[in-house]
mmCIF file of C-alpha atoms in Angstrom:
data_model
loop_
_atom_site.group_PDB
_atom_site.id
_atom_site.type_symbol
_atom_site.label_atom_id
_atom_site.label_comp_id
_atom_site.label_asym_id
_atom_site.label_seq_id
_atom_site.Cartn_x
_atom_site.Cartn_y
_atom_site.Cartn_z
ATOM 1 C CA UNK A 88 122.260 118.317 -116.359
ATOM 2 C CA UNK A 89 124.177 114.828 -116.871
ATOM 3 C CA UNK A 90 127.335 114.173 -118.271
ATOM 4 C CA UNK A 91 128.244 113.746 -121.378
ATOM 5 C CA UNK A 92 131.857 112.732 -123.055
ATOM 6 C CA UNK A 93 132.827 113.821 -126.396
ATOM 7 C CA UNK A 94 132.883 110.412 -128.585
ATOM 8 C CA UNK A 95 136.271 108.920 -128.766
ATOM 9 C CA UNK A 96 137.574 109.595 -132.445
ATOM 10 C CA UNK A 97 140.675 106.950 -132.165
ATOM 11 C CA UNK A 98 139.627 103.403 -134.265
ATOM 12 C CA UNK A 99 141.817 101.834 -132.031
ATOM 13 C CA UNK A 100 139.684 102.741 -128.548
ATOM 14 C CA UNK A 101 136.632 101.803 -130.107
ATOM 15 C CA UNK A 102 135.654 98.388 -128.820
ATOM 16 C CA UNK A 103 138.712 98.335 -127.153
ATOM 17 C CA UNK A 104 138.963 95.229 -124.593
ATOM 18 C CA UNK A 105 142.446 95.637 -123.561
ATOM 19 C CA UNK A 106 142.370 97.078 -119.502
ATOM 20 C CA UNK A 107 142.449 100.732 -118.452
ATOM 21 C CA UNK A 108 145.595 100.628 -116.874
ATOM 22 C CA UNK A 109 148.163 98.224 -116.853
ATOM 23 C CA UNK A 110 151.227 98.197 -114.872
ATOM 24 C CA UNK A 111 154.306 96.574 -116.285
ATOM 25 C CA UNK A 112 156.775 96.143 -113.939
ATOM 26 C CA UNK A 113 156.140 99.648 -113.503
ATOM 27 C CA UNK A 114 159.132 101.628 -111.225
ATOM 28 C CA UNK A 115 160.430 105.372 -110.653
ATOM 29 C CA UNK A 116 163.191 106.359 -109.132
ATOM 30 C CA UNK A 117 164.520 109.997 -108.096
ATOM 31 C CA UNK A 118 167.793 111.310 -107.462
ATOM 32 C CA UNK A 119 168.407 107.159 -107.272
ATOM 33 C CA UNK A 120 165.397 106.823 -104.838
ATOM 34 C CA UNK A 121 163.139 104.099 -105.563
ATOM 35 C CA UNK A 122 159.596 105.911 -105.390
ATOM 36 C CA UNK A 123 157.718 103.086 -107.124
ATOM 37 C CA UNK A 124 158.803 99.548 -106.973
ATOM 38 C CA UNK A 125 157.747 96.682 -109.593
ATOM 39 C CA UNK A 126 153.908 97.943 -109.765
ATOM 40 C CA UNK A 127 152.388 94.842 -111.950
ATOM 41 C CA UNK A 128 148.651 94.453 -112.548
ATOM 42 C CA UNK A 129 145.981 95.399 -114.500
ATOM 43 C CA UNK A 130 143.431 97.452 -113.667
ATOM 44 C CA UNK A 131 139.540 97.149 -115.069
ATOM 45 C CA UNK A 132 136.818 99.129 -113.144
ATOM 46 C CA UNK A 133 134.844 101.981 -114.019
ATOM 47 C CA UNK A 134 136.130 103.108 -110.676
ATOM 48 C CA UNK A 135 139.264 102.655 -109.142
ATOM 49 C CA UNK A 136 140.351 103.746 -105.487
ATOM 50 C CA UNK A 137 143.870 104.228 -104.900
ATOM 51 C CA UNK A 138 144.779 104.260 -101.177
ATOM 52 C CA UNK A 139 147.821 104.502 -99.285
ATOM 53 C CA UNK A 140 149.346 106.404 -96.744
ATOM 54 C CA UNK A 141 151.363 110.007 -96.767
ATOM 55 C CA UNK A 142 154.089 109.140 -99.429
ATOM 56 C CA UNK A 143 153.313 105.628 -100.507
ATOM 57 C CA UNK A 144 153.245 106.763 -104.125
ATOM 58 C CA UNK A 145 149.788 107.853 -105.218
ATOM 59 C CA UNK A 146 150.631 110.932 -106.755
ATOM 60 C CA UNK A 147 153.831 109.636 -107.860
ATOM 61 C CA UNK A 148 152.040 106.774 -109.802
ATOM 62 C CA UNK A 149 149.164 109.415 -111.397
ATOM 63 C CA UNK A 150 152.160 111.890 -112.061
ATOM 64 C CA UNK A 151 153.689 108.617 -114.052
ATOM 65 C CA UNK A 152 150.600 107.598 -115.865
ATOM 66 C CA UNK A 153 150.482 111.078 -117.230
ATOM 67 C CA UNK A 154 153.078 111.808 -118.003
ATOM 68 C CA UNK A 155 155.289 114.146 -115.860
ATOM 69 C CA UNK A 156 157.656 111.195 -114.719
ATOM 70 C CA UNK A 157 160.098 108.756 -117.275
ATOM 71 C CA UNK A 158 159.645 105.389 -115.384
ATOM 72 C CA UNK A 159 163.384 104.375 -114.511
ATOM 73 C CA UNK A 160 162.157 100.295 -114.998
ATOM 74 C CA UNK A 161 159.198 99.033 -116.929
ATOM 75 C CA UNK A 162 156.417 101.116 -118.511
ATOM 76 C CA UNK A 163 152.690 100.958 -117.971
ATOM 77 C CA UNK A 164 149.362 101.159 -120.932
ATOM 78 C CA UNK A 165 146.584 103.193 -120.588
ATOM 79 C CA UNK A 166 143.666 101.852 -122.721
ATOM 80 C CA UNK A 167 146.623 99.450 -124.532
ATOM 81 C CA UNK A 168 148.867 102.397 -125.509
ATOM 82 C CA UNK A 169 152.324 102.661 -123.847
ATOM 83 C CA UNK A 170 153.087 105.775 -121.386
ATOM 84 C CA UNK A 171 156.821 105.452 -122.920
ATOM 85 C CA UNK A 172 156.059 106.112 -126.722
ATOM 86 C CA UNK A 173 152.546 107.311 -127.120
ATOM 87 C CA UNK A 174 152.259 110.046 -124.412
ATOM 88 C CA UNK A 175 151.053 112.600 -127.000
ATOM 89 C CA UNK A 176 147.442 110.109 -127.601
ATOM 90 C CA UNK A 177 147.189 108.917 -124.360
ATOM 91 C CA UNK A 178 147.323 112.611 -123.071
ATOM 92 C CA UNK A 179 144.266 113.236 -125.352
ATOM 93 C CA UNK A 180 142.087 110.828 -123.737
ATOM 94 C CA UNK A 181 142.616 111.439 -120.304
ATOM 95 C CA UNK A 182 141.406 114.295 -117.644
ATOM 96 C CA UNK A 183 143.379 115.529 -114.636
ATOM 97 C CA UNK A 184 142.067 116.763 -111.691
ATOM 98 C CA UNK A 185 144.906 117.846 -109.263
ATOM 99 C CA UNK A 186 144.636 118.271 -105.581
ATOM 100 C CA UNK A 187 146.440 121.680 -105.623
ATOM 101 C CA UNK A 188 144.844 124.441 -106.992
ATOM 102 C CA UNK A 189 146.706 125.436 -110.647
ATOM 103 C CA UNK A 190 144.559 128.719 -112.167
ATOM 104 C CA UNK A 191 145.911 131.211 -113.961
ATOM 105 C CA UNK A 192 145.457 134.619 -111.998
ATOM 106 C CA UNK A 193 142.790 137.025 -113.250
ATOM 107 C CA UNK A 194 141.601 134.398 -115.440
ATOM 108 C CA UNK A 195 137.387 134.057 -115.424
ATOM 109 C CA UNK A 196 136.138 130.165 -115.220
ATOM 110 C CA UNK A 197 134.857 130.211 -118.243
ATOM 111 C CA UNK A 198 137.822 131.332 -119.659
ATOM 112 C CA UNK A 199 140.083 129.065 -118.108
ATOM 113 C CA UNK A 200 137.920 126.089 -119.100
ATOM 114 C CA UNK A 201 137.601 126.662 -122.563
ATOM 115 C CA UNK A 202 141.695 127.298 -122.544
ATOM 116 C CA UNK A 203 142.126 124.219 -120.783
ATOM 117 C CA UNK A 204 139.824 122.033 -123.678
ATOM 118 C CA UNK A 205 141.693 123.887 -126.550
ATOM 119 C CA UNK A 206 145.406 122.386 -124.899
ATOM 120 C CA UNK A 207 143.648 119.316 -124.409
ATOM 121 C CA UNK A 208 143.356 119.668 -128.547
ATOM 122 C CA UNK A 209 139.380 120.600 -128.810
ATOM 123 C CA UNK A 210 139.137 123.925 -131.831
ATOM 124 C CA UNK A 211 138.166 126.965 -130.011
ATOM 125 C CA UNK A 212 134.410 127.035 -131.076
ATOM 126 C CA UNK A 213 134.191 123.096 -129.666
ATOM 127 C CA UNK A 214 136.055 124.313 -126.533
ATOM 128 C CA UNK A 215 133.972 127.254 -125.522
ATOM 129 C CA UNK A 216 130.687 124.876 -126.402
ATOM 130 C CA UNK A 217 132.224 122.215 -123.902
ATOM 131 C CA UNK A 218 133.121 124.854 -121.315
ATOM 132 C CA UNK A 219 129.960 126.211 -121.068
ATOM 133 C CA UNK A 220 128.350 122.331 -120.748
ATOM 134 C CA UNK A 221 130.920 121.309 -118.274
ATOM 135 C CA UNK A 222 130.550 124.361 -115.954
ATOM 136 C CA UNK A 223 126.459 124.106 -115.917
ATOM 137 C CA UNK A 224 127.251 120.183 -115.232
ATOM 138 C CA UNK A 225 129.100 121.276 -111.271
ATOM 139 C CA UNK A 226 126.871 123.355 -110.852
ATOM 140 C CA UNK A 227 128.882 127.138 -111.901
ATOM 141 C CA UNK A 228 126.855 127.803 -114.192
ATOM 142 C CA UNK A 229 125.199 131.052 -112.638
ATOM 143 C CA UNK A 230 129.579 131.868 -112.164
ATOM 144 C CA UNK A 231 131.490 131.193 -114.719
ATOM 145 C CA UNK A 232 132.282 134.659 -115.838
ATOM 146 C CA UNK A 233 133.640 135.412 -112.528
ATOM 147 C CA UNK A 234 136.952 135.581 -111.705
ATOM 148 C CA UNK A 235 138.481 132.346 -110.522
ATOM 149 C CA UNK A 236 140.220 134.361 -107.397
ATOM 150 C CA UNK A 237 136.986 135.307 -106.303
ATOM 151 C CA UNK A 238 135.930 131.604 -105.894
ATOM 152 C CA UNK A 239 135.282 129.993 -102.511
ATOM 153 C CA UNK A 240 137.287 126.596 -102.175
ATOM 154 C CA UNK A 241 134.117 124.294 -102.906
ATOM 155 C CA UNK A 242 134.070 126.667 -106.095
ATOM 156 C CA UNK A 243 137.369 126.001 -107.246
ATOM 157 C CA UNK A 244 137.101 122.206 -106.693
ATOM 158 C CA UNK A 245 134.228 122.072 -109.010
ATOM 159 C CA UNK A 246 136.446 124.183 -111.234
ATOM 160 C CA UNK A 247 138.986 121.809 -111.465
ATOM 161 C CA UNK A 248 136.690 119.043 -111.607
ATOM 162 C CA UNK A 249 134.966 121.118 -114.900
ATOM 163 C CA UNK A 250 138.500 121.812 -116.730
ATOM 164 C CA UNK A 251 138.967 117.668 -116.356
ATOM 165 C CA UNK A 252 135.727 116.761 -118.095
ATOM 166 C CA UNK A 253 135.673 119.058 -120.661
ATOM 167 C CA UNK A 254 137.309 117.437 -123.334
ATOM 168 C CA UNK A 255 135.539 114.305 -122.649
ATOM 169 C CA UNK A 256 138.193 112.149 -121.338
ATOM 170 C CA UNK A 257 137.572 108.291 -121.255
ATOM 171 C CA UNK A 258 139.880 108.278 -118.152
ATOM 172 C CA UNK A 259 139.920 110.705 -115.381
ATOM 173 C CA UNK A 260 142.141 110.509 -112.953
ATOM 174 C CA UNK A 261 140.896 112.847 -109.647
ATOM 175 C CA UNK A 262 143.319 113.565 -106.232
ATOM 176 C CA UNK A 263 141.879 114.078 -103.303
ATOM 177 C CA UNK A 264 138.273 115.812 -104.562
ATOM 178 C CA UNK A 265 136.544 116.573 -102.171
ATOM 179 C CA UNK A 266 139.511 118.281 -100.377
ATOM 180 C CA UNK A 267 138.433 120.803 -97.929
ATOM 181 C CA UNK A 268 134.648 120.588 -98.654
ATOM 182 C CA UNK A 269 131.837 121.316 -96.105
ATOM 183 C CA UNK A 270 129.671 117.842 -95.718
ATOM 184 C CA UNK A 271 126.984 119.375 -98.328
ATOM 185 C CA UNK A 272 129.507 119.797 -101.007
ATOM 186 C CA UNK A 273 131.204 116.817 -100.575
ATOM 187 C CA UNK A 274 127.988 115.177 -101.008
ATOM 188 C CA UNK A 275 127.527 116.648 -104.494
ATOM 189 C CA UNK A 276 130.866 115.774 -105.530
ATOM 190 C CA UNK A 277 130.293 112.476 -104.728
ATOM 191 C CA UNK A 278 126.974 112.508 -106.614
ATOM 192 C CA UNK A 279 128.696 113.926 -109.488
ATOM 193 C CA UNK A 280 131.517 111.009 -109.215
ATOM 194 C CA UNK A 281 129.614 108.698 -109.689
ATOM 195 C CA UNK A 282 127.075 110.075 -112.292
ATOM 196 C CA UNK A 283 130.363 110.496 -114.497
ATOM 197 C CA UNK A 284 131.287 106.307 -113.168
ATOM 198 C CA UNK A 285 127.232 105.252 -113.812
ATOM 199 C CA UNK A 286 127.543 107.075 -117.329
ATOM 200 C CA UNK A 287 129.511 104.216 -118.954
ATOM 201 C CA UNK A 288 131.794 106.638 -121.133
ATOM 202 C CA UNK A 289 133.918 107.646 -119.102
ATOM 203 C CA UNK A 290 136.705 105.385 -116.154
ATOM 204 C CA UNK A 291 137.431 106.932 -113.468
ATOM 205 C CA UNK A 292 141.111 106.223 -110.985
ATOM 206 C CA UNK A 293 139.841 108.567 -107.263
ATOM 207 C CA UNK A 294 142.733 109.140 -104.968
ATOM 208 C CA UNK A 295 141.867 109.888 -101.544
ATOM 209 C CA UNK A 296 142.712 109.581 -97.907
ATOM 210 C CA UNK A 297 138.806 109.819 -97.174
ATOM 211 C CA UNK A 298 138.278 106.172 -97.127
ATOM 212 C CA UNK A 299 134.684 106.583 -97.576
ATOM 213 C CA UNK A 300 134.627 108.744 -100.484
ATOM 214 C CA UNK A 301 136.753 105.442 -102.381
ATOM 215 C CA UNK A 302 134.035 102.763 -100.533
ATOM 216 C CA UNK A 303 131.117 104.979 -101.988
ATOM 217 C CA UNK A 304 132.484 105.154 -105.919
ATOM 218 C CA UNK A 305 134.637 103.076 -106.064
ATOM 219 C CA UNK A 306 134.814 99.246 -107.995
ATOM 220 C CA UNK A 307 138.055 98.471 -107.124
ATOM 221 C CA UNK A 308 140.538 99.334 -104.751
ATOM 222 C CA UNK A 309 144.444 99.498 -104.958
ATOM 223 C CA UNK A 310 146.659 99.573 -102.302
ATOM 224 C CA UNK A 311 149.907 101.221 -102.132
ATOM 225 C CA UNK A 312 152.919 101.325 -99.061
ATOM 226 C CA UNK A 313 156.272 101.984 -99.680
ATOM 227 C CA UNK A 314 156.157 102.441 -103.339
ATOM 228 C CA UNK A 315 154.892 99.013 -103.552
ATOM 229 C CA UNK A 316 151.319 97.574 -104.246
ATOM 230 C CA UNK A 317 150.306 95.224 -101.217
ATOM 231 C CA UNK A 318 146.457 95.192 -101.780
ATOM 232 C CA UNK A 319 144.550 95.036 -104.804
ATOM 233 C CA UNK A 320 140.296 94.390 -104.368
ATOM 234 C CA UNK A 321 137.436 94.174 -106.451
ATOM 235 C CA UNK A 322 135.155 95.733 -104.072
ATOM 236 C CA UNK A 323 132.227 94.205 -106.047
ATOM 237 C CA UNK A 324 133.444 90.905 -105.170
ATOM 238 C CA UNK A 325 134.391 91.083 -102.252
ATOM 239 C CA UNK A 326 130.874 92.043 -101.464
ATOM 240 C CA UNK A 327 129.316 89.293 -103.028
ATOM 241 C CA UNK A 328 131.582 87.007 -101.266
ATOM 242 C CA UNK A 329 130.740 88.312 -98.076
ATOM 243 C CA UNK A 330 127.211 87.044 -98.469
ATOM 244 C CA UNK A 331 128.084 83.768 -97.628
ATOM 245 C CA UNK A 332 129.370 84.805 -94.186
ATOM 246 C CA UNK A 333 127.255 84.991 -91.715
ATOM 247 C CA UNK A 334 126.570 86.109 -87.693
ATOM 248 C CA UNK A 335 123.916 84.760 -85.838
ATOM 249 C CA UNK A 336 122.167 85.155 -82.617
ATOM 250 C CA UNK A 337 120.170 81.870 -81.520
ATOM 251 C CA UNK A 338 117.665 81.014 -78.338
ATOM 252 C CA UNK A 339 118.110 77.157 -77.493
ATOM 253 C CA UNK A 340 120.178 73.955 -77.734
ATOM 254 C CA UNK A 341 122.590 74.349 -80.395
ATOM 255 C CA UNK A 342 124.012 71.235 -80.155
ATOM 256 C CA UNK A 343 121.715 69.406 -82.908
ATOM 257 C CA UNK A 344 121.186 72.534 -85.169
ATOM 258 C CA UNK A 345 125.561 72.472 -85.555
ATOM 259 C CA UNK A 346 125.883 68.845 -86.326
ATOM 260 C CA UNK A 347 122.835 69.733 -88.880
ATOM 261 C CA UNK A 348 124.744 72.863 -90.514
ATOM 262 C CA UNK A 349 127.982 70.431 -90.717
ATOM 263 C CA UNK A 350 126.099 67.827 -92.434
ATOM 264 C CA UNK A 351 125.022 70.682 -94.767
ATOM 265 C CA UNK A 352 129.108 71.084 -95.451
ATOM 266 C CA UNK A 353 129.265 74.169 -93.945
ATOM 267 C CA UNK A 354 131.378 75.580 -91.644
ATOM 268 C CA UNK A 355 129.969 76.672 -88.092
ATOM 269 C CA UNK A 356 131.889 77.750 -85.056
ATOM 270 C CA UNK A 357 129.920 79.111 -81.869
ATOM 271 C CA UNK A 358 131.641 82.193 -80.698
ATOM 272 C CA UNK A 359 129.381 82.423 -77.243
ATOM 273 C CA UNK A 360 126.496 80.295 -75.738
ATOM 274 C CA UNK A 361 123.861 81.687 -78.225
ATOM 275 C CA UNK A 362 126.193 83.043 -81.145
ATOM 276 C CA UNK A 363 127.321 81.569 -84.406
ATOM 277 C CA UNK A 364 129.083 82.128 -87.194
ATOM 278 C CA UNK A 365 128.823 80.337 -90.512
ATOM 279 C CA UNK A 366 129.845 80.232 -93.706
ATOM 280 C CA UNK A 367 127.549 78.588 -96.608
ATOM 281 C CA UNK A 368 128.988 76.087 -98.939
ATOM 282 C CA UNK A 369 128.108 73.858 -101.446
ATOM 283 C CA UNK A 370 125.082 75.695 -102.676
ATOM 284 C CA UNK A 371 123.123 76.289 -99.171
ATOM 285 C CA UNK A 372 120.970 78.683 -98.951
ATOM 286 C CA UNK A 373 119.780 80.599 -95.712
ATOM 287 C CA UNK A 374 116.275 79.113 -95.888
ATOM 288 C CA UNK A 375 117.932 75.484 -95.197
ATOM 289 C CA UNK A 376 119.592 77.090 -91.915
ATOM 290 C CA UNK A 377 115.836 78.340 -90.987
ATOM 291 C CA UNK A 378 114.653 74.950 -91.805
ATOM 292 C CA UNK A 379 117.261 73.006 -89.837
ATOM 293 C CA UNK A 380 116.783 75.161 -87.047
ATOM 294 C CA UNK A 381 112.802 74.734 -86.887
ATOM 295 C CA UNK A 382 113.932 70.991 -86.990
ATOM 296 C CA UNK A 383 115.988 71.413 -84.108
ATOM 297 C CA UNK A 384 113.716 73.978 -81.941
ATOM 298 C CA UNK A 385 116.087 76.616 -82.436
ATOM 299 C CA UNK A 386 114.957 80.310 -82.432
ATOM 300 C CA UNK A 387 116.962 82.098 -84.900
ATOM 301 C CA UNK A 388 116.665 85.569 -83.311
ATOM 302 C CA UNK A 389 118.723 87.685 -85.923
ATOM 303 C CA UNK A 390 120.925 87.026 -88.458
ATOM 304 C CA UNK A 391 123.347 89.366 -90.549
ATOM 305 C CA UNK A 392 126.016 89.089 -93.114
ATOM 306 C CA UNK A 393 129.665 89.874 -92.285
ATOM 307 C CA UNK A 394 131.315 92.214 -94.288
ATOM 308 C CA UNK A 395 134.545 94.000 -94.109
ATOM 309 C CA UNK A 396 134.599 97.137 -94.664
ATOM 310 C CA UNK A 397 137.356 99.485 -96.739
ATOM 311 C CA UNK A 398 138.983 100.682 -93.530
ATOM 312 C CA UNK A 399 139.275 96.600 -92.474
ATOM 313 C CA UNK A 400 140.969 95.979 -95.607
ATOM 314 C CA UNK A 401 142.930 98.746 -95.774
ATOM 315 C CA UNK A 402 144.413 98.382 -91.877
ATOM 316 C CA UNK A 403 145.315 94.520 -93.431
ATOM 317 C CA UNK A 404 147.161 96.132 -95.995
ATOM 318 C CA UNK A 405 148.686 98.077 -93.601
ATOM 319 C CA UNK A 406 149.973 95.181 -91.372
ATOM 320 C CA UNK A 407 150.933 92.563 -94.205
ATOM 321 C CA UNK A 408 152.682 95.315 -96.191
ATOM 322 C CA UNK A 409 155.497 94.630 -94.333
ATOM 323 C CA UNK A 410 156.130 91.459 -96.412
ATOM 324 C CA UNK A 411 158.491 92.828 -99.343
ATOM 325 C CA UNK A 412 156.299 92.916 -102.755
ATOM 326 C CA UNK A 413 154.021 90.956 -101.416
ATOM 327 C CA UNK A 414 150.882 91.429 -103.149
ATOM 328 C CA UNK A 415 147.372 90.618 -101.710
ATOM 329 C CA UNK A 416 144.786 90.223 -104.071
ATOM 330 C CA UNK A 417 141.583 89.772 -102.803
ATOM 331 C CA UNK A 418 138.752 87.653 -104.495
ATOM 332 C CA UNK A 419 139.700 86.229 -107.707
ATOM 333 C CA UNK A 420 141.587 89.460 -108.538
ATOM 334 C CA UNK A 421 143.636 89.639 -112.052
ATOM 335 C CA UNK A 422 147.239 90.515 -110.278
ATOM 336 C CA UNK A 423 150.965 89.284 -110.685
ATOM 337 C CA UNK A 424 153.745 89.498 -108.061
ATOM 338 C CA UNK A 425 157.298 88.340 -109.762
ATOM 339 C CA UNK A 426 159.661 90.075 -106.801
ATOM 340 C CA UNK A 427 161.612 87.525 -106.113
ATOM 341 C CA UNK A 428 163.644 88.374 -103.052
ATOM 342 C CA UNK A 429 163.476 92.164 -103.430
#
């Protein structure tokens, strides 16, 4: 089964080529404790990791952008409508999947589902319809009439994941999924991720501290420490720009196959006797570095691009956080920093 999202019915989402988030100056304060500090940015992938570590602000910021928290500074827009004074439509068009378990006791799945589509403002007939598609789509299909507190945990995470589809948000925002799953289950969670990502109708914001469960859904990544962003990436750049880095392992003189890469206007550095590492510019290609090196009777002996991975960019983060506000986008990312001296 493949998922499906209920057509939006607002005229104003429809075409709709404003961003899926957007932070404005976004900050949240309790008790006087900043929490979130001058979030600005806007956010456009079909799948967005948020990353950070124990009390950064992730599930301050998702408890914000639905809702739960008044910003103290600022305001944010989901799909171009403002958290501060259109809560009640925003709330219709997003799903929440929450990292703690919140069932009602004695409650069946099925039941629960079809309750949780009828708050989310679905008419009872449409909500028991979408319960019963939603539950076949994780897979608890065979269960749903059992009781929820008979459930295993992998059970109830696919519960929760069913009672956040159902209505057929555009947005769903999902913390810390595959929670406590064995390595099959996590697998089909992932799967299903991204089915809901590759199905076009519906974004997705994944908060995890599985790095690897953001790097294999995930479009872009955002960053948080202290309450403040320090790193947002478009993963899907950053990939393609790591394409023109390259490590290579030679056998020969390298003296005259450098001078030829330079004169190509690339950069080349040799890192040991028979190791390089280049970056292309100027529109070369990797056939010219085969040709200069047959020129130059040098054996290129393997070759491979450089990439950093999500944990590399993340430990970055990490270190240049440190910097007050300072944010570091990454690849021709759309992101503002106006912190002044705070």
């Amino acid at each position: 089964m493949t998922y499906s999202a209920a057509a939006a019915t607002d005229p104003q989402l429809n075409g709709d080529t404003s961003g899926v988030i957007t932070l404005d100056n976004l900050s949240v304060s309790f008790g006087g404790r900043p929490i979130l500090k001058d979030l600005r940015g806007e956010l456009r992938g079909r799948a967005i990791g948020l990353l950070g570590p124990n009390g950064a602000g992730k599930t301050t910021l998702i408890h914000t952008l639905l809702g739960f928290h008044p910003p103290s500074a600022g305001t944010a827009r989901i799909f171009g409508r403002d958290i501060r004074g259109e809560a009640n439509q925003i709330k219709s068009m997003i799903g929440y999947m929450p990292e703690r378990d919140s069932f009602i006791a004695k409650m069946s799945c099925i039941h629960f589902v079809r309750f949780m589509a009828e708050l989310s403002g679905l008419p009872p007939a449409a909500a028991l319809e979408r319960a019963h598609e939603a539950l076949f789509f994780v897979g608890l299909g065979e269960a749903r009439y059992r009781n929820l507190d008979t459930y295993s945990l992998g059970m109830k995470q696919l519960a929760k994941l069913a009672q956040a589809i159902v209505h057929g948000p555009r947005l769903i925002f999902l913390d810390e999924p595959t929670n406590g799953l064995d390595p099959p289950a996590r697998l089909r969670m992932i799967k299903m991720i991204r089915e809901i990502r590759d199905s076009g109708q519906a974004n997705i914001v994944l908060s995890s501290h599985l790095l690897r469960d953001v790097e294999e859904c995930c479009e872009e990544i955002l960053i948080l420490k202290d309450g403040r962003l320090v790193t947002y990436c478009n993963l899907e750049e950053e990939r393609k720009a790591n394409k023109k880095f390259l490590l290579l392992e030679t056998r020969g003189e390298l003296k005259g196959f450098v001078a030829a890469v330079d004169g190509l206007g690339c950069e080349c550095a040799i890192t040991s006797d028979h190791r390089l590492k280049i970056i292309l510019q100027g529109g070369a290609e990797i056939r010219d570095l085969y040709r200069l090196a047959a020129d130059a009777k040098v054996q290129i002996r393997r070759l491979a691009y450089k990439r950093d991975s999500l944990e590399d960019i993340f430990l970055k983060a990490m270190e240049n956080g440190s910097d007050a506000g300072q944010v570091r986008p990454q690849n021709g990312v759309r992101m503002e920093n106006d912190h002044g001296g705070s």
